[in-house]
Coordinates of C-alpha atoms in Angstrom, one line a residue:
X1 CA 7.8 6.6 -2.9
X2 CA 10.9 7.0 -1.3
X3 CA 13.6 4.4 0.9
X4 CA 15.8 4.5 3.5
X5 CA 18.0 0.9 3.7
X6 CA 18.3 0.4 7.5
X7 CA 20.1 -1.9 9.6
X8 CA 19.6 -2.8 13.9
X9 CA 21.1 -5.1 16.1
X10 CA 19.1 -8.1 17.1
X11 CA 18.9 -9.4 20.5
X12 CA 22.0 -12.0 20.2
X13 CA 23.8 -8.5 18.8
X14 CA 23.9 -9.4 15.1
X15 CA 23.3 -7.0 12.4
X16 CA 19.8 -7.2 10.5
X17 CA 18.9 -5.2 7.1
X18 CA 16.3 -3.3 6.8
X19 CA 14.2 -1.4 4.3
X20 CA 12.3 1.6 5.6
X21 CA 9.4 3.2 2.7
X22 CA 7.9 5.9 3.0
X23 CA 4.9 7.9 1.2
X24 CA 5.7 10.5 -1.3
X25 CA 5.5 13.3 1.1
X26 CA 8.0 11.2 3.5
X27 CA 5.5 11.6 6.5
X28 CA 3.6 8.7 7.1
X29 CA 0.1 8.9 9.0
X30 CA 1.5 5.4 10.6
X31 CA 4.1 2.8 11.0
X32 CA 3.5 -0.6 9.5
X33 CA 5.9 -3.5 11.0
X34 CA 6.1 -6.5 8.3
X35 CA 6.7 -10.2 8.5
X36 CA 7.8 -11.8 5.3
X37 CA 7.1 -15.9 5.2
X38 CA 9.0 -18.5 6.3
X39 CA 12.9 -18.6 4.5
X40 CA 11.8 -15.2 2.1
X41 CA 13.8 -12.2 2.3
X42 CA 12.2 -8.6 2.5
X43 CA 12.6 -8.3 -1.2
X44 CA 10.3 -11.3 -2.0
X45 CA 7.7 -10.1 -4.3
X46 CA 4.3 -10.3 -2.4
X47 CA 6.1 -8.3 0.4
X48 CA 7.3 -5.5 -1.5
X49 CA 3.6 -5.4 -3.7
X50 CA 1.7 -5.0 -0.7
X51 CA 4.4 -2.8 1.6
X52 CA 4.3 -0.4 -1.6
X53 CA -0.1 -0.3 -1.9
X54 CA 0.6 0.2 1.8
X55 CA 3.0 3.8 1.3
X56 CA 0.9 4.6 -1.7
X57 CA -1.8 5.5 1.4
X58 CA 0.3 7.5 3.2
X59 CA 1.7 4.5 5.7
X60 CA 6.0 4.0 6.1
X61 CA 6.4 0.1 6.0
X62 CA 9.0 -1.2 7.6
X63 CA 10.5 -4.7 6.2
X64 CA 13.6 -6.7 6.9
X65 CA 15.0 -9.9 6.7
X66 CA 15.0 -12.4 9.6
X67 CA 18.6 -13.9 11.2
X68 CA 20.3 -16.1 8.9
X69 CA 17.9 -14.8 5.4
X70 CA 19.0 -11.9 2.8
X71 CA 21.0 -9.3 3.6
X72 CA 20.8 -9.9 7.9
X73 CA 23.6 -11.5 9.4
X74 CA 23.2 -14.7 11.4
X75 CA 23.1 -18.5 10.7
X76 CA 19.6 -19.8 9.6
X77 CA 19.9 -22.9 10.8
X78 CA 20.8 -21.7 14.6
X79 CA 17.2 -19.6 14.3
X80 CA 14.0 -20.5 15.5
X81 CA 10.2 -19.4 15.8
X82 CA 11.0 -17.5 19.1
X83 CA 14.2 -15.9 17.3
X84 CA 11.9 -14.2 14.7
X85 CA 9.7 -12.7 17.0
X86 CA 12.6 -11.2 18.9
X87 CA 13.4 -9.9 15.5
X88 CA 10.0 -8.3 15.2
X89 CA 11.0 -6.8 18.5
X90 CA 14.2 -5.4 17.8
X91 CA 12.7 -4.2 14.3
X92 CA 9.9 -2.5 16.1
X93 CA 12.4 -0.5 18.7
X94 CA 14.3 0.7 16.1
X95 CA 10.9 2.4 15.0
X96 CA 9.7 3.2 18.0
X97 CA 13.9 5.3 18.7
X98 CA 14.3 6.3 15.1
X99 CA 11.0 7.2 13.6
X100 CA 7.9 6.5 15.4
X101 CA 6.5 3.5 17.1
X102 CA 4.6 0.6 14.9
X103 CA 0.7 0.8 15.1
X104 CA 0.1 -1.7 12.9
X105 CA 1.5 -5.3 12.4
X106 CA 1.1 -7.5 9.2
X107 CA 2.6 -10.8 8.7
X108 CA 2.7 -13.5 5.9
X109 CA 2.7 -17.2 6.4
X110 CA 4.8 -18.2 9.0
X111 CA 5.1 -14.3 9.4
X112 CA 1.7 -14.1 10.4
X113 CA 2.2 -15.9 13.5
X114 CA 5.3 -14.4 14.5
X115 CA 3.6 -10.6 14.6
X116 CA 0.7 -12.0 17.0
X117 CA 3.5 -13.2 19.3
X118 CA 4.9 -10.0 19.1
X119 CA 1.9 -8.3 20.0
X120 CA 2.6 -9.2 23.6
X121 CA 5.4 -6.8 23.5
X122 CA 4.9 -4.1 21.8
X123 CA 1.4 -2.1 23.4
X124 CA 2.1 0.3 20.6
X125 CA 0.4 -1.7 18.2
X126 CA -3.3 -1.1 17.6
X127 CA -4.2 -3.3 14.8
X128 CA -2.7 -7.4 13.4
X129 CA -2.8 -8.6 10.3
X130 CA -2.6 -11.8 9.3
X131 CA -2.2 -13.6 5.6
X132 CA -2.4 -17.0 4.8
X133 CA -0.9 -17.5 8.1
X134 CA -1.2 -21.3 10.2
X135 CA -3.2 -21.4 13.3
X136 CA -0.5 -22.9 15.0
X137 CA 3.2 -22.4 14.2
X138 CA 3.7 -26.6 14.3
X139 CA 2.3 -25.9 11.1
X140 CA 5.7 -26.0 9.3
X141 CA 7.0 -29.2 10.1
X142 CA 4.5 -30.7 7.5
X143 CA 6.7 -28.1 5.0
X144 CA 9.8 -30.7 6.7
X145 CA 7.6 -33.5 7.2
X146 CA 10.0 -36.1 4.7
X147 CA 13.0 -34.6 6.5
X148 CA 12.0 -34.8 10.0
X149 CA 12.6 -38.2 11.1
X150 CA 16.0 -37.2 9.8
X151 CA 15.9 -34.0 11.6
X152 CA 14.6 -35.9 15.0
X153 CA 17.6 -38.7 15.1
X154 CA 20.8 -36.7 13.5
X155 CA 19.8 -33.6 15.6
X156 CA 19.6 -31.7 11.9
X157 CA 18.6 -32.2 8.3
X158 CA 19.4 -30.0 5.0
X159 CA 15.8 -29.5 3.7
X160 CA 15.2 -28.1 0.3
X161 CA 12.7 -25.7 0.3
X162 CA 11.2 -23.5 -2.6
X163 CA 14.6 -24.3 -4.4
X164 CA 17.1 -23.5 -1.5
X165 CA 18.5 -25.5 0.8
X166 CA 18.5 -24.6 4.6
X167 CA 20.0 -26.4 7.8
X168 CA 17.1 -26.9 10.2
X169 CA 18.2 -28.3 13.2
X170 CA 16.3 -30.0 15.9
X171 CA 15.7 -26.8 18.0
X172 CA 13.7 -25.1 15.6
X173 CA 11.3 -27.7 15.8
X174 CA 11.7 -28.1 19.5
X175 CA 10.8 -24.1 20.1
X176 CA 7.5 -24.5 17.6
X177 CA 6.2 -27.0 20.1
X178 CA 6.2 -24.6 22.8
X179 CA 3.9 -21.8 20.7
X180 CA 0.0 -22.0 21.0
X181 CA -1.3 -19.5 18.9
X182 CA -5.0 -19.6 19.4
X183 CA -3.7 -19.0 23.6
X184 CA -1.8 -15.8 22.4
X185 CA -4.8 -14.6 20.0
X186 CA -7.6 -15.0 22.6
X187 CA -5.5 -12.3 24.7
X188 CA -4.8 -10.6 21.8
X189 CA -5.3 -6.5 22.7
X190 CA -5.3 -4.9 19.1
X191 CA -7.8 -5.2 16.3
X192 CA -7.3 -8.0 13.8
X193 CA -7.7 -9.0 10.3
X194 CA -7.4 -12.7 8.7
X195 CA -6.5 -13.2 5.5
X196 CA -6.7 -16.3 3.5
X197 CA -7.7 -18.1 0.4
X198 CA -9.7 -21.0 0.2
X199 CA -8.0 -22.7 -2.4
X200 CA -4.3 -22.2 -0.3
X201 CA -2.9 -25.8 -0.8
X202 CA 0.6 -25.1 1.4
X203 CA -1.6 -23.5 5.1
X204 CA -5.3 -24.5 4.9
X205 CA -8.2 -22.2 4.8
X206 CA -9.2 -24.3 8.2
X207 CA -6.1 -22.3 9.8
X208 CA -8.2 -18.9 9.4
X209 CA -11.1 -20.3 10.9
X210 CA -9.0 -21.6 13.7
X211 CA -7.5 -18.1 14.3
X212 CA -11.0 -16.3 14.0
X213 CA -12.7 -17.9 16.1
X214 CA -10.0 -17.7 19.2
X215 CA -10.0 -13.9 18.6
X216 CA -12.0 -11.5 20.4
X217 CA -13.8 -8.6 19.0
X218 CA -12.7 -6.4 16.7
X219 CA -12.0 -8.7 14.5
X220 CA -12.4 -9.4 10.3
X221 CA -12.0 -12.3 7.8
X222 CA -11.3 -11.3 4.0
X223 CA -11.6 -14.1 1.8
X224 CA -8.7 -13.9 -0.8
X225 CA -10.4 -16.2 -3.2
X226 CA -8.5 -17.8 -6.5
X227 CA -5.1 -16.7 -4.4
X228 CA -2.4 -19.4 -3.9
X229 CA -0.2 -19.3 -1.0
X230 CA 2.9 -17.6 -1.8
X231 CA 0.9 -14.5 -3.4
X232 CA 2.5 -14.6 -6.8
X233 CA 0.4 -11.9 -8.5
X234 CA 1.1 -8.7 -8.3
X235 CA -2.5 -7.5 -8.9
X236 CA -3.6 -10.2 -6.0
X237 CA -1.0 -8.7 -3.3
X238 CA -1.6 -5.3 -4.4
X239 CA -5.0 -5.6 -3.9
X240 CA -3.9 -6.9 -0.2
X241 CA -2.2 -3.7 0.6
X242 CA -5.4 -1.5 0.1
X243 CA -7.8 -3.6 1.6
X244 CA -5.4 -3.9 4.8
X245 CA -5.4 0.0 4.5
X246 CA -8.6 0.3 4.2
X247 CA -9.5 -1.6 7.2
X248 CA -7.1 -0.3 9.5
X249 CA -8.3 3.2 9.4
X250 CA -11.0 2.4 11.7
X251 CA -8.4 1.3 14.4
X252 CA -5.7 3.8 13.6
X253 CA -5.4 7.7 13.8
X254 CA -4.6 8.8 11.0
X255 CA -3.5 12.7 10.5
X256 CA -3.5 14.5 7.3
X257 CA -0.7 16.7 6.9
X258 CA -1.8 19.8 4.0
X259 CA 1.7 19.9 2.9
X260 CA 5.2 18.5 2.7
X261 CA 8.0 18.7 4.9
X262 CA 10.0 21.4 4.2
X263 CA 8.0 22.3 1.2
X264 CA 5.5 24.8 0.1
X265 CA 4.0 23.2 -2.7
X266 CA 0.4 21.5 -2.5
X267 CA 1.4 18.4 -4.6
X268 CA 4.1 16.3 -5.2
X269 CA 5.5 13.6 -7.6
X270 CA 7.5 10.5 -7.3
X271 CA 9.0 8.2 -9.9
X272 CA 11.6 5.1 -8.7
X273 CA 13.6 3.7 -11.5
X274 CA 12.1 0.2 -11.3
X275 CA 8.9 1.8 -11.5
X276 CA 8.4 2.3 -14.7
X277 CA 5.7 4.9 -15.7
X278 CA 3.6 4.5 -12.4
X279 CA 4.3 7.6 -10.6
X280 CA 2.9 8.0 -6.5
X281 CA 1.2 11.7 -5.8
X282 CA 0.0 13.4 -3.2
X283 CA -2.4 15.5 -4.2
X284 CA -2.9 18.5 -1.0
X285 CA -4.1 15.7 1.8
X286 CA -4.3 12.5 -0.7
X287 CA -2.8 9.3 -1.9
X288 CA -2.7 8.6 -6.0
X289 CA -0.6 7.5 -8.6
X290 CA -0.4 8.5 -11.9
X291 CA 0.8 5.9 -14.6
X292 CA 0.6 5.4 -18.7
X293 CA -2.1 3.0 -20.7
X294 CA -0.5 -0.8 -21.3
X295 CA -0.3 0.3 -25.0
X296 CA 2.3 2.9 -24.9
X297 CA 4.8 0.7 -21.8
X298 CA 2.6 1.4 -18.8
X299 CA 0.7 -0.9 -16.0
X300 CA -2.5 1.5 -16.9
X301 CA -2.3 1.4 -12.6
X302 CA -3.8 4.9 -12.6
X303 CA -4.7 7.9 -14.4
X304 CA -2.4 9.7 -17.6
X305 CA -0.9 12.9 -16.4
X306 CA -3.5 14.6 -18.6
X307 CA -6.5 12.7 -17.1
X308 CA -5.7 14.4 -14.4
X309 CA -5.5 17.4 -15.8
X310 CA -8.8 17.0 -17.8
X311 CA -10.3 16.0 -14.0
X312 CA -8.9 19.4 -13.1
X313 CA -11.1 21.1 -15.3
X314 CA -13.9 18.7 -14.9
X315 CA -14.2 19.1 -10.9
X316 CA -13.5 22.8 -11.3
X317 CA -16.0 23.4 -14.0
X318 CA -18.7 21.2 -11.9
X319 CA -17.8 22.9 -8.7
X320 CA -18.2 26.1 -10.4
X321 CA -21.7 25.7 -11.8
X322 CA -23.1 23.9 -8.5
X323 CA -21.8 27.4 -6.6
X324 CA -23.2 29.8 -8.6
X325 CA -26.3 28.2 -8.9
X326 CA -26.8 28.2 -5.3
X327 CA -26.1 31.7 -4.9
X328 CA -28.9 32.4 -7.7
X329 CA -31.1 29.6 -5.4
X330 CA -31.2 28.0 -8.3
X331 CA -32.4 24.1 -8.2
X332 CA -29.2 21.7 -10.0
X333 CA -29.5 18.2 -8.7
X334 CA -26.6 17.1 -10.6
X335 CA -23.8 18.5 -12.7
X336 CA -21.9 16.4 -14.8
X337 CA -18.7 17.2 -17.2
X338 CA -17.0 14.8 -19.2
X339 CA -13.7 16.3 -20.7
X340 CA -11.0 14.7 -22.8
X341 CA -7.8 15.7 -24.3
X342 CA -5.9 15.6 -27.4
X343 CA -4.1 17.5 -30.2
X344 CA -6.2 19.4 -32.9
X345 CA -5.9 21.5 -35.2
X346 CA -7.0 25.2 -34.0
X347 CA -10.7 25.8 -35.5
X348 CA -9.8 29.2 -37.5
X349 CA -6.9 27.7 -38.6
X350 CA -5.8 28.6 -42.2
X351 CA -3.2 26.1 -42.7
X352 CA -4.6 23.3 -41.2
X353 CA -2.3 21.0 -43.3
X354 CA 0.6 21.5 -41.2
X355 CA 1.5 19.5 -38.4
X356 CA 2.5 22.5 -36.0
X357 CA -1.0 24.1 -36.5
X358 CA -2.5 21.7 -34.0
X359 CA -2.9 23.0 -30.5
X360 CA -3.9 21.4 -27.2
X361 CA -7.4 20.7 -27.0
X362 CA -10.0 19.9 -24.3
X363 CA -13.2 18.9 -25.4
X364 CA -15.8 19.5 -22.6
X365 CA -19.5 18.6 -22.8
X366 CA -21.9 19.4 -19.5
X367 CA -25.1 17.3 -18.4
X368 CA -27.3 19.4 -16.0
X369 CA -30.1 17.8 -14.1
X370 CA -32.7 20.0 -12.0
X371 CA -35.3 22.9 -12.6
X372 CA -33.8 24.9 -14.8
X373 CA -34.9 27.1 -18.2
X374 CA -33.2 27.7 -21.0
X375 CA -32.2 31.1 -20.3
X376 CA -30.7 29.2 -16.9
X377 CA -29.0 26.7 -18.8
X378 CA -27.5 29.4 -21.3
X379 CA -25.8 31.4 -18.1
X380 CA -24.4 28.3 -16.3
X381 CA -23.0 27.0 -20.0
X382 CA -21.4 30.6 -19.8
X383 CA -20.2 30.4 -16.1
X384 CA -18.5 27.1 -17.2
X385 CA -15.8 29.2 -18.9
X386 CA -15.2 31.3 -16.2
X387 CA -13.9 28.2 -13.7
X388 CA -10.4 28.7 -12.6
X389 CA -8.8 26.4 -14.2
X390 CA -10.4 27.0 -17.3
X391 CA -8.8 30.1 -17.1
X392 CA -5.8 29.2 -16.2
X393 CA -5.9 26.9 -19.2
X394 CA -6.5 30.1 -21.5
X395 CA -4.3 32.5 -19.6
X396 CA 0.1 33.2 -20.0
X397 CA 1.4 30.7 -17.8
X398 CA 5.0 29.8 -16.4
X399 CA 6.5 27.1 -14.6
X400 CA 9.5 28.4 -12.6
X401 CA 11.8 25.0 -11.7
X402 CA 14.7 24.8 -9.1
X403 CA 16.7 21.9 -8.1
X404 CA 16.1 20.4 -4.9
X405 CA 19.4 19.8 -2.6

């Protein structure tokens, strides 16, 4: 994964921060536009889990912080609901000059309202996605409601909320009652997905049902069951990200590109710092990641670089058999190969007892189903070892490396 920090002028000309990912290959299929919740920043947690399972398939994810929250510049407390979706605006200009315009939206909480107001404006935008957002931004004041009787007579009130205190003052709530969501979702011209757990205590499921059933077709619900409000594990909000790309690819055009800009090689690595051992690939035209079991400091989040170099020589030796046997019209239903690695010592070896006797080893065993005789069986065993990266694995290899400027 790679980052650009950004920063564009909102529409009362104050500076708001930004933080632009991209996919490994730093060419996104699309543009994602995100909404963080109600007084986060774009660095809370659930934002960055699911903008990161969002780049991980091929998507650059767009995320900043509101007026007056994080790094943006601004007074919170002279905000409002209207000001956040002129935020989404702004944010989605600066896309549509810079990079390439948003085709997808995705908001959280209060978030998730904002980006269905902001559909109006931006005809770019081909799919919505809501989580655990209220069916009617009014929804809030019952996160003010001992603070608004306050809020109502003084003309503003310091609320503490999550831990922080913020000045809302009467305005804010003023603008909410202006907003009628399930109005601006009926006319809503994009695809849409609600997300929302059941057991959310802070914006009821009732609010997904609310927005549902004022949307037209195309439209989904995805239950996020066991899932508080605020998203606080990562596995949960990960598992957010793919499901929101895996439904969106119906709505969206999405264009492989074979290899990377300004590159010639077919697949390519990419380790952040904070990452640990969970490493994002792009493998010719697809998304993975690589990472280490929980055992030796990993998040066992995907396969061990030599998993996938033992699936190398398991698809190749698979692909191999299933081709020659259909040039012999040969009849194999199925070839299986199960391969693992590890260090052995070499089977002539005379001096087994030292350590630096032992030499990489795959251990490969085949299951063939179909018609076939032994003397069938016996060739295709023997065609095995002659897939190409089998013999690459037996043949002098080098790895030439240069830096990158």
């Amino acid at each position: 994964m790679d980052f650009e920090k950004i920063t564009f002028i909102n529409a009362d000309g104050q500076e708001l921060s930004g933080r632009l990912e991209l996919p490994v290959n730093k060419q996104p299929h699309n543009y994602v536009l995100f909404a963080h919740c109600f007084t986060c920043t774009k660095n809370f947690s659930a934002t960055k889990n699911i903008s990161r399972a969002l780049t991980n398939e091929g998507f650059g994810v767009l995320r900043f912080d509101f007026t007056g929250l994080g790094d943006s510049e601004g007074d919170f407390e002279n905000t409002n609901f209207s000001g956040n979706v002129e935020d989404l605006v702004c944010a989605a200009n600066w896309l549509r000059d810079h990079k390439q315009a948003p085709t997808l939206l995705v908001g959280h909480s209060l978030g998730g309202a904002a980006v269905i107001f902001a559909k109006e404006q931006l005809p770019n935008v081909k799919a919505v996605v809501t989580i655990a957002a209220p069916s009617n931004p009014t929804h809030v004041k019952n996160l003010l409601k001992s603070n608004i009787e306050e809020i109502e007579e003084q003309g503003e009130a310091t609320v503490n909320l999550a831990g922080r205190d913020f000045k809302i003052k009467k305005q804010f709530l003023d603008d909410l009652e202006t907003k009628s969501l399930p109005q601006i979702v009926s006319k809503l011209n994009a695809a849409l997905l609600v997300l929302h757990s059941p057991q959310d205590t802070t914006v009821g499921i009732i609010n997904a049902e609310e927005i549902y059933k004022s949307a037209k077709h195309p439209k989904s619900f995805i239950t996020l069951d066991g899932a508080n409000h605020l998203l606080m594990e990562k596995e949960e909000s990960t598992y957010i990200g793919k499901v929101i790309a895996g439904w969106s690819s119906r709505y969206l055009d999405i264009k492989q590109e074979t290899f990377v800009v300004n590159s010639t090689h077919q697949v390519v690595a990419s380790l952040d710092a904070e990452s640990g051992f969970t490493t994002q690939l792009k493998l010719g035209n697809h998304y993975s990641q690589a990472d280490e079991p929980k055992t030796v400091g990993g998040k066992d989040l995907g396969p061990t670089p030599y998993d996938l170099v033992s699936g190398g020589l398991s698809a190749c030796t698979a692909m191999t058999i299933q081709m020659y046997a259909k040039r012999k019209k040969w009849h194999v239903s199925n070839v299986e190969v199960h391969t693992s690695y590890s260090r052995d010592h070499a089977i002539d070896c005379e001096t087994c007892e030292a350590d630096d006797m032992k030499i990489d080893t795959f251990k490969r065993e085949i299951k063939l189903e179909g018609e076939l005789d032994d003397k069938q069986i016996k060739r295709l065993l023997q065609i095995a070892d002659k897939c190409p990266v089998h013999k690459t694995l037996h043949s002098k290899t080098q790895v030439i490396t240069t830096l990158i400027e």
